[in-house]
PDB file of C-alpha atoms in Angstrom:
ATOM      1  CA  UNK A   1       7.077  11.041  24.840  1.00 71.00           C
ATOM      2  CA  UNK A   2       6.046  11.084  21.220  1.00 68.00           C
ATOM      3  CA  UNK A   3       7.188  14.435  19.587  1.00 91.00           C
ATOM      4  CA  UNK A   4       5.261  16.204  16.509  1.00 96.00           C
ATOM      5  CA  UNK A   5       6.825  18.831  14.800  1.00 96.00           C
ATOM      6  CA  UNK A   6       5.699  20.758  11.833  1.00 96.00           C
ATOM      7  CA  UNK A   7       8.229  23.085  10.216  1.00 91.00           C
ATOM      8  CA  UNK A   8       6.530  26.683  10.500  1.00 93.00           C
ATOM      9  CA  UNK A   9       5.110  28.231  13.676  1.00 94.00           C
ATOM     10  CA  UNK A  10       4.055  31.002  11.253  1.00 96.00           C
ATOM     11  CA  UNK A  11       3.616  32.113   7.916  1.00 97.00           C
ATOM     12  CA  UNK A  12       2.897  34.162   5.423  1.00 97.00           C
ATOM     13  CA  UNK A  13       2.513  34.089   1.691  1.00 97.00           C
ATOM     14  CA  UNK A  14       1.294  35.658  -1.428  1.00 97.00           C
ATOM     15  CA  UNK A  15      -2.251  34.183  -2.880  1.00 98.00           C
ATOM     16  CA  UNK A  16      -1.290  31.891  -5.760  1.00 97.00           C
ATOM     17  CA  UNK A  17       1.916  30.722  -4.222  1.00 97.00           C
ATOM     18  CA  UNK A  18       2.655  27.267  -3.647  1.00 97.00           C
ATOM     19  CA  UNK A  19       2.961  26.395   0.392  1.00 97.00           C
ATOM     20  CA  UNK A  20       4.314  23.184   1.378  1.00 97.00           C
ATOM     21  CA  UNK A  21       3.375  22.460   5.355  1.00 98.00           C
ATOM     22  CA  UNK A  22       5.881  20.004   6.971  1.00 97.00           C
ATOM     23  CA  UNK A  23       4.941  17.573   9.696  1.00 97.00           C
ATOM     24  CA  UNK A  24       7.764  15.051  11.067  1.00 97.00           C
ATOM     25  CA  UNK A  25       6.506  12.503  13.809  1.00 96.00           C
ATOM     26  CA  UNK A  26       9.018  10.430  15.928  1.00 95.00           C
ATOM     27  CA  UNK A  27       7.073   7.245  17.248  1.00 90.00           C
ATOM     28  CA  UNK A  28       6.748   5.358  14.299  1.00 91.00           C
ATOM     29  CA  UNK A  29       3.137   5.948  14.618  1.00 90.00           C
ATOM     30  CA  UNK A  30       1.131   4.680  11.078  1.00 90.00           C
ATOM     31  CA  UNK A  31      -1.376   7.095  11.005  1.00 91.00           C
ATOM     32  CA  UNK A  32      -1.331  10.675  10.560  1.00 93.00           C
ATOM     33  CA  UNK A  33      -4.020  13.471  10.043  1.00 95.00           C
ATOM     34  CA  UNK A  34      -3.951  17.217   8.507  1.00 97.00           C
ATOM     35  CA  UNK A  35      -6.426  19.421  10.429  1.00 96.00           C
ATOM     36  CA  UNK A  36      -7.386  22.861   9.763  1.00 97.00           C
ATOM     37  CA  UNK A  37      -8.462  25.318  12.564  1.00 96.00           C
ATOM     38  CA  UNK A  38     -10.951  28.055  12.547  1.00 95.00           C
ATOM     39  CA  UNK A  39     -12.884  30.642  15.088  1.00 90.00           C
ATOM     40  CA  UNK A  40     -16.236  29.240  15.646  1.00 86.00           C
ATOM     41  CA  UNK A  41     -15.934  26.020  13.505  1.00 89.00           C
ATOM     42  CA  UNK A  42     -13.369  23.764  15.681  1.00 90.00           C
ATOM     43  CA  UNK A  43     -10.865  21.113  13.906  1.00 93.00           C
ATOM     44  CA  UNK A  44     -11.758  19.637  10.848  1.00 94.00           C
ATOM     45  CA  UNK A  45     -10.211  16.856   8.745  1.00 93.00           C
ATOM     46  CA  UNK A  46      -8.361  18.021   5.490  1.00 96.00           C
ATOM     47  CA  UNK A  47      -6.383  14.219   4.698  1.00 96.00           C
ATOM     48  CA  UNK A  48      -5.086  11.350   6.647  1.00 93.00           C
ATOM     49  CA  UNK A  49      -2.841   8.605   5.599  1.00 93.00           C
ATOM     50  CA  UNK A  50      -2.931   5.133   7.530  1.00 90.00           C
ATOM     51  CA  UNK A  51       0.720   3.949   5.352  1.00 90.00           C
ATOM     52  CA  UNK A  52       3.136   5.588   3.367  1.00 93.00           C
ATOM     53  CA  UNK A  53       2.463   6.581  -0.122  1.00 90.00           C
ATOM     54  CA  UNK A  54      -1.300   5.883   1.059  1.00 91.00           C
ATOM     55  CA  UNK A  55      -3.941   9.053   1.812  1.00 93.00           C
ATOM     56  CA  UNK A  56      -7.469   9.148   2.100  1.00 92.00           C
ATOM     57  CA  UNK A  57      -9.635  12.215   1.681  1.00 93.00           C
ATOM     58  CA  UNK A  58     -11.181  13.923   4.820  1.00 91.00           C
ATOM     59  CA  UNK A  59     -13.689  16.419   5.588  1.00 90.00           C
ATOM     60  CA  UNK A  60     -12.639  19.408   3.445  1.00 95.00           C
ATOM     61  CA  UNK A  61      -9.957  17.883   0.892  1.00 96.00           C
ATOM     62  CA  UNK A  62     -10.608  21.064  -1.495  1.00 96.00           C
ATOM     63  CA  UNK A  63      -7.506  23.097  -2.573  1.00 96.00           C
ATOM     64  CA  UNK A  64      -5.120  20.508  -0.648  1.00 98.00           C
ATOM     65  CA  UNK A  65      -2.974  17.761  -1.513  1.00 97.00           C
ATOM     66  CA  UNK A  66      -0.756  15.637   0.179  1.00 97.00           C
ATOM     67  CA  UNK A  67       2.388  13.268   0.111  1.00 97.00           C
ATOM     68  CA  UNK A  68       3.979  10.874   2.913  1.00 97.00           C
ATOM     69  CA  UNK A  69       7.236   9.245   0.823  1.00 95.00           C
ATOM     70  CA  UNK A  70       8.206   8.144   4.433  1.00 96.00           C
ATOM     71  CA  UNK A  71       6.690   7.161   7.599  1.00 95.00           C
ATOM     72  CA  UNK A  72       7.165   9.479  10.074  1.00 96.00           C
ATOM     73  CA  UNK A  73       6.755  12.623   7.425  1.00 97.00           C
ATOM     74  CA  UNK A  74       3.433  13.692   6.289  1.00 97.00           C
ATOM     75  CA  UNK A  75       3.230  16.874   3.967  1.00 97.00           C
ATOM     76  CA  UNK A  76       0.375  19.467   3.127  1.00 98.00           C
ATOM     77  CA  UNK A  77       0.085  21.179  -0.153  1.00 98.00           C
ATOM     78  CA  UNK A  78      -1.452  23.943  -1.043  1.00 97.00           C
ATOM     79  CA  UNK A  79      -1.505  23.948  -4.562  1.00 95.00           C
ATOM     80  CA  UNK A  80      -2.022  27.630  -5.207  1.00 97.00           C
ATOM     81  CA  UNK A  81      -3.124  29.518  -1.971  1.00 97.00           C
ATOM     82  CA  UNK A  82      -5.916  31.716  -1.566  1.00 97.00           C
ATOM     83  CA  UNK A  83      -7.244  33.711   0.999  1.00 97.00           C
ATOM     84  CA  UNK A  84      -9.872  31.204   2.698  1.00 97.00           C
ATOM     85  CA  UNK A  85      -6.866  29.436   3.187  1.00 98.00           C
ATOM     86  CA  UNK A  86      -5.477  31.251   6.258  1.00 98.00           C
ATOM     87  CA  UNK A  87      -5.687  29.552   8.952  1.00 97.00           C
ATOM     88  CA  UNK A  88      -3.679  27.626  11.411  1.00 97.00           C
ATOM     89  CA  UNK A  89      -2.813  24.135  10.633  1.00 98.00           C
ATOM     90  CA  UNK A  90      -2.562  21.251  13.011  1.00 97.00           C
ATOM     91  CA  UNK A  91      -0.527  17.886  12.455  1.00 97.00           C
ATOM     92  CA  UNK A  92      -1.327  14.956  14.096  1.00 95.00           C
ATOM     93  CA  UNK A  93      -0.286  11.037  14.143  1.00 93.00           C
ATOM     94  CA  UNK A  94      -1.917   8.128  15.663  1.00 89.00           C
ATOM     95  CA  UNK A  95      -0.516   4.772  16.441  1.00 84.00           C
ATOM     96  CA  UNK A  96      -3.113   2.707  13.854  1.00 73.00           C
ATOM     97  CA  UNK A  97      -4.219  -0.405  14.935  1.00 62.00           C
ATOM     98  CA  UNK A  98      -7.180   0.768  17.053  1.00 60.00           C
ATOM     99  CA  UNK A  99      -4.635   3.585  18.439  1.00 58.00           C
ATOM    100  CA  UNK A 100      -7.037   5.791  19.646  1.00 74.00           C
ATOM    101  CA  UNK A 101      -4.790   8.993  21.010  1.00 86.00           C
ATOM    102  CA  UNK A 102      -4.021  11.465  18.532  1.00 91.00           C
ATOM    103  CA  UNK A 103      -1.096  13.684  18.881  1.00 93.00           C
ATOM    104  CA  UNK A 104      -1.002  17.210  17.782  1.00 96.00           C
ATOM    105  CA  UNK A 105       2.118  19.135  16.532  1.00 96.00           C
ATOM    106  CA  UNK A 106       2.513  22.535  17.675  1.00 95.00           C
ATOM    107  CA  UNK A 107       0.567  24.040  14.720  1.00 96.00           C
ATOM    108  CA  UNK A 108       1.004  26.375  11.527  1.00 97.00           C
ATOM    109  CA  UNK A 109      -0.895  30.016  11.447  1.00 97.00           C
ATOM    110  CA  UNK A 110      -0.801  30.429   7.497  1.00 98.00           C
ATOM    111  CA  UNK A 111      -1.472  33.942   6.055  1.00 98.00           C
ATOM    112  CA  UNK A 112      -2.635  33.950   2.887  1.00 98.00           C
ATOM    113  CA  UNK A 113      -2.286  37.840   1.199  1.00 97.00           C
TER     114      UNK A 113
ATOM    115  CA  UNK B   1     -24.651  12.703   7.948  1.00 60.00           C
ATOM    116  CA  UNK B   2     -22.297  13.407  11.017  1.00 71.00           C
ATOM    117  CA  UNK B   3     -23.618  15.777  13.516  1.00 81.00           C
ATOM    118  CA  UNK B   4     -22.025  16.830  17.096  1.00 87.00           C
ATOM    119  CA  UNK B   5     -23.262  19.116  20.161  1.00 93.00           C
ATOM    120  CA  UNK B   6     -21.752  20.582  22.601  1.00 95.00           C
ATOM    121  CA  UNK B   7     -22.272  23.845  24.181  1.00 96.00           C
ATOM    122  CA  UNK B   8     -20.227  26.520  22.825  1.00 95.00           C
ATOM    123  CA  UNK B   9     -19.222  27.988  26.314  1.00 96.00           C
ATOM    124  CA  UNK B  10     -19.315  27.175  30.119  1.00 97.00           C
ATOM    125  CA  UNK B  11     -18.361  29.368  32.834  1.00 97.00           C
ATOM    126  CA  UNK B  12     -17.294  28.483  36.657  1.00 96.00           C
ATOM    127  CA  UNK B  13     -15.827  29.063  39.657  1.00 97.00           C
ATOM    128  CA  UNK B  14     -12.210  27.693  41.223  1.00 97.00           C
ATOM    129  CA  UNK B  15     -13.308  24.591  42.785  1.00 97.00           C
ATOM    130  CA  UNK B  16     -16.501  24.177  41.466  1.00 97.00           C
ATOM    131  CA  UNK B  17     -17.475  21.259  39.174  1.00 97.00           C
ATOM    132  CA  UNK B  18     -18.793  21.198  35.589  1.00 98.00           C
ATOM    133  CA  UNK B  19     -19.983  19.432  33.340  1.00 98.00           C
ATOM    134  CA  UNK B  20     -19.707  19.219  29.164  1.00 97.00           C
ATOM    135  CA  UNK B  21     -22.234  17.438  27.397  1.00 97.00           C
ATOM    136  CA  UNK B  22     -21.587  16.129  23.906  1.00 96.00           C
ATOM    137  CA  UNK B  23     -24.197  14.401  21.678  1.00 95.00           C
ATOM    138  CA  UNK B  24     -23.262  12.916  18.763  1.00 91.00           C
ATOM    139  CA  UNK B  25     -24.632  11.024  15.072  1.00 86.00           C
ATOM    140  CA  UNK B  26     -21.994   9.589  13.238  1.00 76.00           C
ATOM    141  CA  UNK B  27     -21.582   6.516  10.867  1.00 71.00           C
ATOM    142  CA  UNK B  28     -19.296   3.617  12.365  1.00 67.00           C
ATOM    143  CA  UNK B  29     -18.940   5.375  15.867  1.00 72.00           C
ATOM    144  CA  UNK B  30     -15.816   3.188  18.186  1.00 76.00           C
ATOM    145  CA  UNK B  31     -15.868   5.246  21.144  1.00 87.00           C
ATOM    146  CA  UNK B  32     -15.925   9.004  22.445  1.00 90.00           C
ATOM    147  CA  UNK B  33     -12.426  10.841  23.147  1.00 91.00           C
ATOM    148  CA  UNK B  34     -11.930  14.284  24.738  1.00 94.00           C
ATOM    149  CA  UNK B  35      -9.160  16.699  23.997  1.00 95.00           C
ATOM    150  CA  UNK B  36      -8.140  20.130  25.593  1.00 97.00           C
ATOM    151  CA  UNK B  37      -6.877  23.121  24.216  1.00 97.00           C
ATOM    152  CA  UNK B  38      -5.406  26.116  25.603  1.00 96.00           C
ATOM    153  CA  UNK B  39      -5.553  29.477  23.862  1.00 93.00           C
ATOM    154  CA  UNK B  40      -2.782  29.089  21.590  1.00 90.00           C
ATOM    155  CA  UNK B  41      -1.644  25.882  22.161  1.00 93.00           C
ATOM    156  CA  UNK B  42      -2.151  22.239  20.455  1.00 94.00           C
ATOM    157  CA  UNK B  43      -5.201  20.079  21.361  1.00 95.00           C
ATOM    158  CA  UNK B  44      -3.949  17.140  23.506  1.00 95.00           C
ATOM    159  CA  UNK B  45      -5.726  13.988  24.834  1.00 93.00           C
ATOM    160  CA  UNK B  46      -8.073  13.471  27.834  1.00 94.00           C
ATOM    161  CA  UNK B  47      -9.955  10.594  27.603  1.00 91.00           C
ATOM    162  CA  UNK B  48     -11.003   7.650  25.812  1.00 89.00           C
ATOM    163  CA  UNK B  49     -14.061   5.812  26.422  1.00 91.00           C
ATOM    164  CA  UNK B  50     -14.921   2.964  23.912  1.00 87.00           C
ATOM    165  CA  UNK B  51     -17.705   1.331  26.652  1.00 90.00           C
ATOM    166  CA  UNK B  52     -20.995   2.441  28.417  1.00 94.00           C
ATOM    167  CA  UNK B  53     -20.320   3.844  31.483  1.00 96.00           C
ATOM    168  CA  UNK B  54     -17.818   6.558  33.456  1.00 96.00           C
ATOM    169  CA  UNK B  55     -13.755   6.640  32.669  1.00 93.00           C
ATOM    170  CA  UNK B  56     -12.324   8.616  35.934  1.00 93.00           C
ATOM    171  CA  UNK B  57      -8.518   9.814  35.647  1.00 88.00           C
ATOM    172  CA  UNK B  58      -7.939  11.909  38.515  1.00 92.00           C
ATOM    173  CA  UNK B  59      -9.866  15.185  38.798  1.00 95.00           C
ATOM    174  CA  UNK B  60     -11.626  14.387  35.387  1.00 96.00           C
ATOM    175  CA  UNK B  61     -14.391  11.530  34.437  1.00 96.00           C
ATOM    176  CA  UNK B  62     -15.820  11.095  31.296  1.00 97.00           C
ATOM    177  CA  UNK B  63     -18.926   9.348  30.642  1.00 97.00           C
ATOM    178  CA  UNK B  64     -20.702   7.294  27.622  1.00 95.00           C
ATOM    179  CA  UNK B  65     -23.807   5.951  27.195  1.00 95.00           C
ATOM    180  CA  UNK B  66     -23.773   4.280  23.132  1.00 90.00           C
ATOM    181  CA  UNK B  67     -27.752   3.680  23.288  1.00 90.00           C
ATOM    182  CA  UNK B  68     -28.012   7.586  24.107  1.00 92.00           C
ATOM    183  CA  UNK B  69     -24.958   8.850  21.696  1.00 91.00           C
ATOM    184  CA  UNK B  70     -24.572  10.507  24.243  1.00 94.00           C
ATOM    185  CA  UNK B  71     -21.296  11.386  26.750  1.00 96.00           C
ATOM    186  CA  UNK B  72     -19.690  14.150  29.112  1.00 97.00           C
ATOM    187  CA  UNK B  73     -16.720  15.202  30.537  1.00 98.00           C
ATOM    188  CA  UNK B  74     -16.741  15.997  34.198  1.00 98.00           C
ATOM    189  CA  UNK B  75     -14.473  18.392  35.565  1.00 97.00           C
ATOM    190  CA  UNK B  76     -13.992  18.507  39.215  1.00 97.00           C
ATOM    191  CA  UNK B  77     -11.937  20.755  41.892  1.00 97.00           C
ATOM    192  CA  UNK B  78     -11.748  23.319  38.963  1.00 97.00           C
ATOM    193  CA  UNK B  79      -8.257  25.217  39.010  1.00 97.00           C
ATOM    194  CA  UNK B  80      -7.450  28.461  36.763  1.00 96.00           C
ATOM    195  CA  UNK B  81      -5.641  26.699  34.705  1.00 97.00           C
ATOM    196  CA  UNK B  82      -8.473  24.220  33.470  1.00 97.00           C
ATOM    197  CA  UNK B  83      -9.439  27.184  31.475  1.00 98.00           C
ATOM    198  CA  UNK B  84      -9.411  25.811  27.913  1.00 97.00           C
ATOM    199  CA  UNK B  85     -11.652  24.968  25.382  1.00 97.00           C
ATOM    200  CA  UNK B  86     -12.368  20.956  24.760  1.00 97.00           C
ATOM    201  CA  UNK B  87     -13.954  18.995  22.230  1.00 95.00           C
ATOM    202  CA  UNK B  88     -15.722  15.841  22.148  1.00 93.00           C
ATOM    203  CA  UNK B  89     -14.341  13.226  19.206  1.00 90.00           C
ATOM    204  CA  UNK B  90     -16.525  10.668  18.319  1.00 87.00           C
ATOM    205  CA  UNK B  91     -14.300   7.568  16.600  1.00 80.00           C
ATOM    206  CA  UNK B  92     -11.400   5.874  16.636  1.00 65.00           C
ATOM    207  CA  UNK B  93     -11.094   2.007  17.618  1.00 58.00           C
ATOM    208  CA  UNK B  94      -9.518   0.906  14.421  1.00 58.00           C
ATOM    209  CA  UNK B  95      -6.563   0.993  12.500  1.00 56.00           C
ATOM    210  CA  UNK B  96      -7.684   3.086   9.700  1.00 59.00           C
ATOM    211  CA  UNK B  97     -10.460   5.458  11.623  1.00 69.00           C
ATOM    212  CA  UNK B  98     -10.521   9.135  11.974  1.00 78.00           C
ATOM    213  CA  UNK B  99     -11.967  11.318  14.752  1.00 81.00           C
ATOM    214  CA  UNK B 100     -14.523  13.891  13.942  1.00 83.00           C
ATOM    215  CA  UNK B 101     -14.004  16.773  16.238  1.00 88.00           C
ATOM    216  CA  UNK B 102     -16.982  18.778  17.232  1.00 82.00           C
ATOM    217  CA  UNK B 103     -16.701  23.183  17.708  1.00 91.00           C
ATOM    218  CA  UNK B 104     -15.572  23.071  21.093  1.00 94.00           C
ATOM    219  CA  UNK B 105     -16.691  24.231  24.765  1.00 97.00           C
ATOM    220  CA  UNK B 106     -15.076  26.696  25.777  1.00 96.00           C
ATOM    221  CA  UNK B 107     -14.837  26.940  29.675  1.00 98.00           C
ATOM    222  CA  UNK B 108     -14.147  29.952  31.582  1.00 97.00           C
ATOM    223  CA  UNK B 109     -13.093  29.005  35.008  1.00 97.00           C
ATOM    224  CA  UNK B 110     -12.473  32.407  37.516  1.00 96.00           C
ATOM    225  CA  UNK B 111     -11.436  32.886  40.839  1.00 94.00           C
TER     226      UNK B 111
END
């Protein structure tokens, strides 16, 4: 079974702070996606990255920023958080090469004070 | 522009069937997946359908029809536990593509 993990179930920190969201795949899967999660507006697309050291801009990129230095690890940054930033956070990878099955982590609920 | 419908809430009954409709516009559009979520938990994968026509994996079907953008998911013999929400995807079918996932359904099955 393929297994997504990201490091927080929860969190909270101060607006301003730096928060680094960890997501660790185990299928050698090439592509992997950062969602965000909100009442009323469903899943949408922060980054993606088909290859290491490669990422590609999604839906709402704004105030994020990524790095995957290896494969199965894909990393959301939050440069300085702010409020609009809580929310939870959902990790997925894909296998690439017309993979169409996404797999989800287990999610991050960020609090942003 | 990208632009996805479905209805924002279905109720039923144990055993009943329903049906999600999803409409779609998007640019480069593979094929039509459908996750589930539970309250609280991660979405996770349903269906696929890259061709015209009806996918059935046991009590679910999903349908497509390309010239329509159009597609639904078919839930039959609903249980409790089919009480979720679930989201239509339009995408995927290449290496490098990316799903768009629409608001969500979510259905409201009771006894």
């Amino acid at each position: 079974d393929v297994k997504v993990t990201q490091s927080s179930r929860y969190l909270v920190k101060r607006t301003g702070e730096k928060v680094f969201l960890e997501c660790v795949q185990d299928m050698d899967h090439e592509n992997m996606f950062w969602y965000r999660q909100d009442p009323g507006l469903g899943l949408r697309l922060i980054y993606f990255s088909y290859d290491v050291k490669m990422k590609e801009k999604g839906d709402i990129p704004e105030g994020y920023s990524v790095s995957r230095e290896k494969k199965e690890r894909f990393s959301l940054i939050l440069e300085s958080a702010s409020t609009n930033q809580t929310s939870m956070y959902l990790c997925a990878s894909s296998l690439g090469q017309g993979g169409e099955t996404q797999y989800f982590g287990p999610g991050t609920r960020l609090l942003v004070l | 522009g990208q632009s996805l419908e479905q209805p924002s809430e279905v109720t039923a009954v144990e055993g009943a069937i329903v049906q999600i409709n999803c409409t779609y516009q998007t640019s480069g559009f593979y094929g039509l997946s459908w996750y589930q979520q539970h309250d609280g938990g991660a979405p996770t994968f349903l269906s696929y359908n890259a061709l015209d026509g009806l996918e059935e994996t046991g009590r679910f079907s999903s349908f497509l029809s390309r010239s329509d953008s159009y597609g639904y998911l078919l839930l039959q013999e609903l249980q409790m536990k089919d009480s979720a929400s679930y989201f239509c995807a339009p995408g995927g079918g290449s290496g490098y593509s990316t799903l768009t996932f629409g608001k969500g359904t979510m259905l409201l099955v009771s006894p």
